[in-house]
Short mmCIF file of C-alpha atoms and ligand atoms in Angstrom, two decimals:
data_model
loop_
_atom_site.label_atom_id
_atom_site.label_comp_id
_atom_site.label_asym_id
_atom_site.label_seq_id
_atom_site.Cartn_x
_atom_site.Cartn_y
_atom_site.Cartn_z
CA MET A 711 29.68 12.13 0.62
CA LYS A 712 27.34 9.73 2.41
CA ARG A 713 24.94 7.77 0.25
CA LEU A 714 21.29 7.49 1.25
CA VAL A 715 19.34 4.87 -0.70
CA LEU A 716 15.54 5.10 -0.57
CA VAL A 717 14.12 1.77 -1.72
CA GLY A 718 10.50 2.01 -2.88
CA PRO A 719 8.54 5.22 -3.49
CA GLY A 720 6.00 4.38 -0.79
CA HIS A 721 4.02 6.92 1.24
CA ALA A 722 6.68 7.63 3.91
CA HIS A 723 9.45 8.18 1.37
CA LEU A 724 7.44 10.96 -0.27
CA PHE A 725 8.13 13.05 2.83
CA VAL A 726 11.86 12.35 2.63
CA LEU A 727 11.91 13.30 -1.06
CA GLU A 728 9.94 16.46 -0.29
CA ALA A 729 12.49 17.51 2.35
CA LEU A 730 15.37 16.85 -0.05
CA ALA A 731 13.61 18.93 -2.71
CA ARG A 732 13.31 21.85 -0.28
CA GLY A 733 17.07 21.84 0.24
CA PRO A 734 19.88 19.27 -0.08
CA TRP A 735 21.20 17.64 3.09
CA THR A 736 24.84 18.61 3.52
CA GLY A 737 27.18 15.80 2.49
CA VAL A 738 24.34 13.44 1.47
CA GLU A 739 23.97 11.83 -1.98
CA PRO A 740 20.39 10.47 -2.34
CA VAL A 741 19.32 7.60 -4.60
CA LEU A 742 15.72 6.53 -5.25
CA VAL A 743 15.15 2.87 -6.22
CA SER A 744 11.75 2.00 -7.68
CA LEU A 745 10.08 -0.74 -9.67
CA GLY A 746 9.17 1.14 -12.82
CA ARG A 747 8.46 4.76 -13.69
CA ARG A 748 5.23 5.38 -11.87
CA GLN A 749 3.83 5.08 -8.35
CA LEU A 750 0.06 4.78 -7.98
CA TYR A 751 -1.68 6.13 -4.89
CA SER A 752 -3.69 3.14 -3.63
CA GLY A 753 -6.28 5.29 -1.85
CA MET A 754 -7.59 6.50 -5.23
CA VAL A 755 -7.27 3.20 -7.12
CA PRO A 756 -10.84 2.03 -6.39
CA GLY A 757 -12.10 5.42 -7.64
CA TYR A 758 -10.03 5.05 -10.80
CA LEU A 759 -11.51 1.59 -11.37
CA ALA A 760 -14.99 3.04 -10.83
CA GLY A 761 -14.27 5.58 -13.59
CA GLN A 762 -14.14 8.57 -11.21
CA TYR A 763 -10.54 9.62 -11.90
CA ALA A 764 -8.12 9.75 -14.79
CA LEU A 765 -4.92 7.76 -14.22
CA GLU A 766 -2.87 10.98 -14.00
CA ALA A 767 -4.84 12.02 -10.91
CA LEU A 768 -3.41 9.13 -8.88
CA SER A 769 0.07 8.76 -10.43
CA PHE A 770 3.43 10.07 -9.30
CA ASP A 771 6.06 10.56 -11.97
CA LEU A 772 9.10 9.06 -10.23
CA GLU A 773 11.72 10.48 -12.55
CA GLY A 774 10.36 13.98 -11.85
CA LEU A 775 10.20 13.34 -8.10
CA ALA A 776 13.79 12.06 -8.01
CA ARG A 777 14.97 15.02 -10.07
CA ALA A 778 13.25 17.49 -7.76
CA ALA A 779 14.92 15.84 -4.76
CA GLY A 780 18.35 15.90 -6.42
CA ALA A 781 18.36 12.09 -6.26
CA ARG A 782 19.76 9.57 -8.69
CA TRP A 783 16.93 7.38 -9.94
CA GLU A 784 17.23 3.60 -10.33
CA PRO A 785 14.02 2.12 -11.77
CA SER A 786 15.06 -1.56 -11.91
CA GLY A 787 14.07 -2.25 -8.28
CA ALA A 788 15.98 -3.84 -5.41
CA ALA A 789 16.56 -7.58 -5.82
CA SER A 790 18.41 -8.32 -2.57
CA LEU A 791 20.06 -6.76 0.45
CA ASP A 792 23.31 -7.66 2.18
CA ALA A 793 22.98 -5.86 5.49
CA GLU A 794 26.47 -6.89 6.72
CA ARG A 795 28.25 -5.47 3.67
CA ARG A 796 25.83 -2.53 3.41
CA GLU A 797 25.08 -3.37 -0.20
CA LEU A 798 21.94 -3.54 -2.27
CA ARG A 799 21.70 -5.59 -5.44
CA LEU A 800 19.51 -3.97 -8.08
CA GLY A 801 17.12 -5.72 -10.45
CA ASP A 802 19.55 -5.14 -13.35
CA GLY A 803 22.35 -6.98 -11.46
CA ARG A 804 24.42 -3.97 -10.34
CA THR A 805 25.26 -3.48 -6.66
CA LEU A 806 24.88 -0.25 -4.77
CA ALA A 807 26.83 0.44 -1.56
CA TYR A 808 25.17 2.72 0.99
CA ASP A 809 25.75 4.55 4.26
CA ALA A 810 22.03 4.50 5.07
CA VAL A 811 19.23 2.62 3.36
CA SER A 812 15.50 2.93 3.97
CA PHE A 813 12.85 0.50 2.75
CA ASP A 814 9.28 1.59 2.00
CA ILE A 815 8.34 -1.17 -0.44
CA GLY A 816 4.90 -2.13 0.81
CA SER A 817 3.80 -5.76 1.15
CA LEU A 818 2.83 -8.75 -0.99
CA PRO A 819 -0.66 -10.30 -1.20
CA ALA A 820 -1.30 -12.85 1.56
CA GLY A 821 -2.52 -16.28 0.50
CA ASP A 822 -1.23 -15.99 -3.06
CA THR A 823 0.26 -19.46 -2.58
CA VAL A 824 -3.24 -21.00 -2.56
CA PRO A 825 -3.27 -23.30 -5.63
CA GLY A 826 -4.36 -21.52 -8.79
CA VAL A 827 -4.33 -17.97 -7.39
CA ARG A 828 -1.30 -16.79 -9.36
CA GLU A 829 -2.73 -18.24 -12.59
CA HIS A 830 -6.44 -17.46 -12.27
CA ALA A 831 -6.84 -14.43 -9.97
CA VAL A 832 -5.74 -10.80 -10.00
CA PRO A 833 -3.69 -10.21 -6.82
CA LEU A 834 -3.66 -6.57 -5.67
CA LYS A 835 0.13 -6.31 -5.64
CA PRO A 836 2.00 -5.18 -7.64
CA LEU A 837 -0.69 -2.51 -7.73
CA GLU A 838 0.22 -1.23 -11.20
CA ARG A 839 -0.27 -4.70 -12.71
CA ALA A 840 -3.56 -5.26 -10.85
CA VAL A 841 -4.89 -1.92 -12.05
CA SER A 842 -4.05 -2.57 -15.69
CA ARG A 843 -5.83 -5.95 -15.46
CA LEU A 844 -8.92 -4.56 -13.73
CA VAL A 845 -9.43 -1.42 -15.75
CA SER A 846 -11.03 -3.40 -18.56
CA VAL A 847 -12.32 -6.67 -16.92
CA PRO A 848 -12.60 -8.36 -20.33
CA GLU A 849 -13.72 -11.78 -19.04
CA PRO A 850 -17.51 -12.23 -19.13
CA GLY A 851 -19.26 -13.55 -16.01
CA PRO A 852 -19.50 -12.55 -12.37
CA LEU A 853 -16.89 -10.74 -10.33
CA LEU A 854 -15.56 -12.58 -7.30
CA VAL A 855 -13.64 -10.50 -4.74
CA VAL A 856 -11.84 -12.65 -2.17
CA GLY A 857 -11.07 -10.81 1.09
CA GLY A 858 -13.43 -8.53 2.97
CA GLY A 859 -10.92 -5.99 4.29
CA ALA A 860 -11.23 -2.31 3.40
CA ALA A 861 -9.57 -2.75 -0.02
CA GLY A 862 -11.71 -5.80 -0.94
CA VAL A 863 -14.97 -4.08 0.03
CA GLU A 864 -14.08 -0.90 -1.88
CA LEU A 865 -13.07 -2.86 -4.97
CA ALA A 866 -16.28 -4.92 -4.92
CA LEU A 867 -18.35 -1.73 -4.78
CA CYS A 868 -16.29 0.24 -7.30
CA LEU A 869 -15.87 -2.54 -9.88
CA GLN A 870 -19.57 -3.37 -9.66
CA ALA A 871 -20.45 0.32 -10.06
CA ARG A 872 -18.50 0.47 -13.32
CA THR A 873 -19.17 -2.94 -14.86
CA GLY A 874 -22.67 -3.69 -13.55
CA ARG A 875 -21.60 -7.33 -13.24
CA PRO A 876 -23.09 -9.68 -10.64
CA THR A 877 -20.59 -9.45 -7.75
CA VAL A 878 -19.74 -11.74 -4.83
CA LEU A 879 -17.61 -10.63 -1.88
CA LEU A 880 -16.12 -13.56 0.00
CA GLU A 881 -14.67 -13.25 3.51
CA ASP A 882 -13.47 -15.90 5.97
CA GLY A 883 -14.55 -13.86 9.02
CA LYS A 884 -17.92 -12.94 10.48
CA HIS A 885 -18.43 -9.48 8.96
CA VAL A 886 -17.08 -6.90 6.51
CA PRO A 887 -15.10 -4.70 6.46
CA ARG A 888 -12.75 -6.85 8.53
CA GLY A 889 -11.96 -5.12 11.83
CA ALA A 890 -14.76 -2.53 11.51
CA SER A 891 -16.97 -1.45 14.43
CA ARG A 892 -20.45 -2.94 14.78
CA MET A 893 -22.11 0.19 13.40
CA ALA A 894 -19.68 0.52 10.48
CA SER A 895 -20.18 -3.12 9.59
CA ARG A 896 -23.99 -2.83 9.82
CA THR A 897 -23.90 0.25 7.58
CA MET A 898 -21.66 -1.50 5.06
CA HIS A 899 -23.72 -4.72 5.00
CA GLY A 900 -26.86 -2.62 4.35
CA LEU A 901 -25.16 -0.82 1.48
CA LEU A 902 -23.83 -4.04 -0.08
CA GLU A 903 -27.30 -5.57 0.11
CA ARG A 904 -28.93 -2.53 -1.54
CA ARG A 905 -26.34 -2.67 -4.30
CA GLY A 906 -27.05 -6.37 -4.87
CA ILE A 907 -23.53 -7.51 -3.91
CA ALA A 908 -23.70 -11.01 -2.38
CA VAL A 909 -21.60 -11.31 0.77
CA ARG A 910 -20.35 -14.79 1.69
CA LEU A 911 -19.03 -14.91 5.26
CA ASP A 912 -17.12 -17.74 6.99
CA SER A 913 -15.97 -18.81 3.54
CA GLN A 914 -12.50 -19.80 2.51
CA VAL A 915 -11.10 -20.45 -0.96
CA THR A 916 -8.92 -23.58 -1.04
CA ALA A 917 -8.08 -23.55 -4.76
CA LEU A 918 -8.87 -21.73 -8.00
CA GLU A 919 -9.25 -23.15 -11.48
CA ALA A 920 -10.13 -21.20 -14.62
CA GLY A 921 -13.53 -19.66 -13.80
CA VAL A 922 -14.15 -21.76 -10.67
CA ALA A 923 -13.33 -21.19 -6.99
CA HIS A 924 -13.29 -24.21 -4.68
CA LEU A 925 -14.40 -23.41 -1.14
CA ALA A 926 -13.44 -25.23 2.09
CA SER A 927 -17.13 -26.20 2.43
CA GLY A 928 -16.84 -28.24 -0.79
CA GLU A 929 -18.93 -25.74 -2.74
CA ARG A 930 -17.82 -24.40 -6.15
CA LEU A 931 -18.36 -20.78 -7.22
CA SER A 932 -18.17 -19.67 -10.84
CA PHE A 933 -16.52 -16.38 -11.72
CA GLY A 934 -15.44 -14.38 -14.74
CA THR A 935 -12.84 -12.28 -12.90
CA CYS A 936 -11.45 -13.06 -9.44
CA VAL A 937 -9.78 -10.29 -7.43
CA TRP A 938 -7.47 -11.55 -4.66
CA ALA A 939 -7.62 -9.05 -1.79
CA THR A 940 -6.76 -11.14 1.25
CA GLY A 941 -4.34 -8.83 3.09
CA ALA A 942 -0.60 -8.55 3.40
CA ARG A 943 2.49 -10.73 3.73
CA ALA A 944 6.16 -9.74 4.00
CA PRO A 945 8.31 -8.91 0.96
CA GLU A 946 10.74 -11.76 0.29
CA LEU A 947 14.04 -9.93 0.17
CA PHE A 948 14.39 -9.43 3.93
CA ALA A 949 14.61 -13.18 4.66
CA THR A 950 18.05 -13.48 3.06
CA SER A 951 19.37 -10.04 4.06
CA GLY A 952 21.03 -11.00 7.36
CA ALA A 953 19.02 -8.25 9.10
CA ALA A 954 16.60 -8.94 11.96
CA VAL A 955 13.00 -9.60 10.89
CA ASP A 956 9.83 -9.85 12.98
CA ALA A 957 7.74 -13.02 13.42
CA GLN A 958 5.98 -12.44 10.06
CA GLY A 959 9.19 -11.72 8.13
CA TYR A 960 8.85 -7.91 7.94
CA LEU A 961 12.06 -5.92 8.49
CA ALA A 962 12.37 -5.46 12.27
CA VAL A 963 12.57 -1.84 13.38
CA ARG A 964 12.63 0.05 16.67
CA ASP A 965 10.16 2.90 17.14
CA THR A 966 12.80 5.17 15.54
CA MET A 967 12.27 3.01 12.41
CA GLU A 968 15.91 1.83 12.53
CA SER A 969 16.90 -1.83 12.53
CA PRO A 970 17.94 -3.20 15.95
CA SER A 971 20.55 -5.39 14.22
CA HIS A 972 22.07 -2.99 11.66
CA PRO A 973 22.48 0.77 12.27
CA GLY A 974 21.75 2.82 9.18
CA LEU A 975 19.08 0.35 7.99
CA PHE A 976 15.56 1.83 8.21
CA ALA A 977 12.04 0.78 7.17
CA ALA A 978 8.59 2.37 7.08
CA GLY A 979 5.08 1.56 5.91
CA ASP A 980 3.75 -1.96 5.36
CA CYS A 981 7.24 -3.54 5.14
CA ALA A 982 8.29 -2.44 8.66
CA GLY A 983 7.75 -4.72 11.67
CA PHE A 984 7.75 -2.69 14.90
CA VAL A 985 9.45 -4.83 17.57
CA SER A 986 8.40 -2.62 20.51
CA GLY A 987 4.99 -4.28 20.30
CA GLN A 988 3.07 -1.12 19.41
CA HIS A 989 0.12 -1.91 17.14
CA VAL A 990 0.75 -0.52 13.66
CA PRO A 991 -1.81 -1.70 11.07
CA LYS A 992 -0.61 -2.21 7.49
CA ALA A 993 -2.44 0.78 5.99
CA GLY A 994 -1.47 3.84 4.03
CA VAL A 995 -2.66 6.25 6.71
CA TYR A 996 -0.05 4.81 9.11
CA ALA A 997 2.70 4.92 6.47
CA VAL A 998 1.87 8.61 5.87
CA ARG A 999 2.22 9.49 9.56
CA GLN A 1000 5.58 7.68 9.70
CA GLY A 1001 6.94 9.89 6.88
CA PRO A 1002 7.96 12.98 8.91
CA VAL A 1003 9.55 10.84 11.68
CA LEU A 1004 11.50 8.78 9.16
CA ARG A 1005 12.62 11.97 7.38
CA ASP A 1006 13.95 13.52 10.62
CA ASN A 1007 15.64 10.32 11.79
CA LEU A 1008 17.37 9.70 8.46
CA ARG A 1009 18.62 13.28 8.48
CA ALA A 1010 19.84 12.93 12.08
CA PHE A 1011 21.67 9.68 11.23
CA LEU A 1012 23.38 11.09 8.13
CA THR A 1013 24.14 14.67 9.13
CA GLY A 1014 24.30 14.45 12.92
CA SER A 1015 21.70 17.24 13.20
CA GLY A 1016 18.99 16.57 15.78
CA THR A 1017 18.28 13.43 17.77
CA PRO A 1018 16.20 10.49 16.56
CA ARG A 1019 12.59 10.52 17.75
CA PRO A 1020 10.13 7.66 18.14
CA TYR A 1021 7.10 7.11 15.93
CA ARG A 1022 3.88 6.61 17.90
CA ALA A 1023 0.97 5.11 15.96
CA GLN A 1024 -2.35 6.93 16.26
CA SER A 1025 -4.97 4.98 18.22
CA GLY A 1026 -7.47 4.99 15.34
CA PHE A 1027 -8.29 6.78 12.13
CA LEU A 1028 -11.19 8.10 10.09
CA SER A 1029 -11.95 5.37 7.58
CA LEU A 1030 -13.56 6.53 4.32
CA LEU A 1031 -14.56 3.76 1.90
CA ASN A 1032 -15.51 4.69 -1.63
CA ALA A 1033 -18.76 3.09 -2.85
CA GLY A 1034 -18.02 4.03 -6.47
CA ASP A 1035 -21.33 5.85 -7.03
CA GLY A 1036 -20.62 9.29 -5.58
CA THR A 1037 -21.11 8.10 -2.00
CA ALA A 1038 -18.80 6.65 0.65
CA VAL A 1039 -19.00 5.09 4.10
CA GLY A 1040 -17.20 7.07 6.78
CA ALA A 1041 -16.38 5.39 10.09
CA TRP A 1042 -14.87 6.95 13.17
CA LYS A 1043 -14.59 5.44 16.67
CA GLY A 1044 -17.69 3.25 16.55
CA LEU A 1045 -19.80 5.70 14.49
CA ALA A 1046 -20.55 5.33 10.79
CA LEU A 1047 -22.27 7.32 8.06
CA HIS A 1048 -23.08 6.48 4.45
CA GLY A 1049 -23.71 9.24 1.94
CA ARG A 1050 -22.34 11.97 -0.30
CA ALA A 1051 -20.60 13.97 2.45
CA PRO A 1052 -18.07 11.20 3.31
CA TRP A 1053 -17.31 10.83 -0.42
CA ARG A 1054 -16.71 14.57 -0.83
CA LEU A 1055 -14.40 14.51 2.21
CA LYS A 1056 -12.44 11.48 0.95
CA ASP A 1057 -12.09 12.99 -2.52
CA ALA A 1058 -10.82 16.30 -1.08
CA ILE A 1059 -8.29 14.61 1.26
CA ASP A 1060 -6.95 12.35 -1.50
CA ARG A 1061 -6.68 15.15 -4.05
CA ARG A 1062 -4.89 17.39 -1.54
CA PHE A 1063 -2.37 14.62 -0.76
CA MET A 1064 -1.69 14.04 -4.46
CA GLU A 1065 -1.41 17.73 -5.26
CA ARG A 1066 1.21 18.21 -2.51
CA PHE A 1067 3.59 15.61 -3.97
CA GLN A 1068 2.71 15.88 -7.67
CA LYS A 1069 3.67 19.55 -7.46
CA LEU A 1070 7.21 18.49 -6.53
CA ALA A 1071 7.56 16.31 -9.62
CA ARG A 1072 6.38 19.15 -11.87
C1 LIG B 1171 -6.96 -1.07 -3.70
C2 LIG B 1171 -6.37 -0.61 -2.39
C3 LIG B 1171 -6.90 0.48 -1.74
C4 LIG B 1171 -6.38 0.89 -0.53
N1 LIG B 1171 -6.91 1.98 0.08
C5 LIG B 1171 -6.39 2.42 1.23
C6 LIG B 1171 -6.92 3.59 1.86
O1 LIG B 1171 -7.86 4.23 1.37
N2 LIG B 1171 -6.35 3.99 3.04
C7 LIG B 1171 -5.29 3.29 3.59
O2 LIG B 1171 -4.84 3.69 4.65
N3 LIG B 1171 -4.79 2.20 3.02
C8 LIG B 1171 -5.28 1.75 1.85
N4 LIG B 1171 -4.76 0.63 1.26
C9 LIG B 1171 -3.61 -0.03 1.87
C10 LIG B 1171 -2.37 0.69 1.41
O3 LIG B 1171 -2.28 0.59 0.01
C11 LIG B 1171 -1.07 0.15 1.94
O4 LIG B 1171 -1.15 -0.09 3.31
C12 LIG B 1171 -0.04 1.23 1.67
O5 LIG B 1171 0.09 1.43 0.27
C13 LIG B 1171 1.30 0.90 2.22
O6 LIG B 1171 2.12 1.97 1.92
P1 LIG B 1171 3.66 1.78 1.84
O7 LIG B 1171 4.24 3.15 1.93
O8 LIG B 1171 4.11 0.77 2.81
O9 LIG B 1171 3.98 1.14 0.39
P2 LIG B 1171 3.30 1.25 -1.02
O10 LIG B 1171 2.37 2.39 -1.11
O11 LIG B 1171 2.77 -0.13 -1.29
O12 LIG B 1171 4.51 1.54 -1.97
C14 LIG B 1171 5.58 0.66 -2.10
C15 LIG B 1171 6.30 0.95 -3.39
O13 LIG B 1171 7.51 0.19 -3.40
C16 LIG B 1171 7.66 -0.43 -4.67
N5 LIG B 1171 8.47 -1.63 -4.53
C17 LIG B 1171 8.06 -2.87 -4.14
N6 LIG B 1171 9.09 -3.72 -4.15
C18 LIG B 1171 10.17 -3.01 -4.54
C19 LIG B 1171 11.54 -3.33 -4.74
N7 LIG B 1171 12.01 -4.57 -4.55
N8 LIG B 1171 12.39 -2.36 -5.16
C20 LIG B 1171 11.94 -1.10 -5.36
N9 LIG B 1171 10.64 -0.72 -5.18
C21 LIG B 1171 9.79 -1.67 -4.77
C22 LIG B 1171 6.25 -0.71 -5.13
O14 LIG B 1171 6.22 -0.83 -6.54
C23 LIG B 1171 5.53 0.54 -4.65
O15 LIG B 1171 5.66 1.56 -5.60
C24 LIG B 1171 -5.28 0.20 0.05
C25 LIG B 1171 -4.74 -0.91 -0.62
C26 LIG B 1171 -5.26 -1.30 -1.83
C27 LIG B 1171 -4.64 -2.49 -2.53
#
């Protein structure tokens, strides 16, 4: 038997588990390693925090998913990797040898080393912990969301929709959402203004204390709850693994999603660093498209059936940002639209995605 270890129940691994549930791979013993019992679908988290969904609507039951895929389930997480010895150390101290291992463990919050962030802010990863902190927002006083990327903007809108608190969105660039087209950014700025959300551009937090953010300009901002949404950095366990990493510390992979230094070591989603130079943003929509390629390449590696194929990132994607009030902003190739139709589309896409994989676990 060859052992396949899937580390992290991220988006791409759902496709591997689905294929295993349809029929076992001859001679392959699968293992799923997760951090805890439940995986939350990040695309629906802002909607959950706005009060639009029940938690069950965006949760995967990992024990059920592993069972459906005929996989052993290890919920204590991966603590370290020894790529030379082909061994994984689990969170509970045991080691697990493998023939092939695939990482889909997402990323960590960038900038969480800024003084005071770990003590006084709610970083978005681990997502489960962030969600349980933000579902009640017990602290009185304004909401401060640091980071004007897609997740930060959605959270500012959705948390404000539910709590009605005065809300400030702080971004160190020139517009929000970061990276959006001119029209999408104009549409979003108009919406934020109408909703009374103050947007602070060109602003950088240098330190946090209880209830106070210190900005690079010398200004101090008071907050009740601070959400830290400043983007992604690499998970720490690759640095000591002996495997090749990219310039930012993500696990280096070829376009086939296999490590150039260690055959049988794969990665997908946010934690993968594509060394071919192709531009692959750290976003769930890219991790989803990597799923079928990863599935086929893992199967080819382990069973010898088929030849590995390259993953090619799409040149753009339809962005749908939930405003938390039954509307959303849709943006596609320089065009943007705010209203109920983009929300209905986002809701339908997200529910369909969940239904596909939740069905497996049932
Ligand atoms: C609030 C929010 C909303 C977002 N909305 C969108 C959106 O609408 N569209 C979009 O494209 N992107 C969105 N993103 C970005 C998106 O969440 C990430 O890019 C995406 O989740 C990455 O997917 P992934 O498969 O790499 O890993 P993830 O979905 O992050 O899953 C990784 C899993 O691995 C687990 N894990 C971590 N470390 C270990 C370990 N050591 N051992 C075992 N398991 C481990 C984690 O607990 C997690 O369950 C959003 C992000 C946030 C925070």
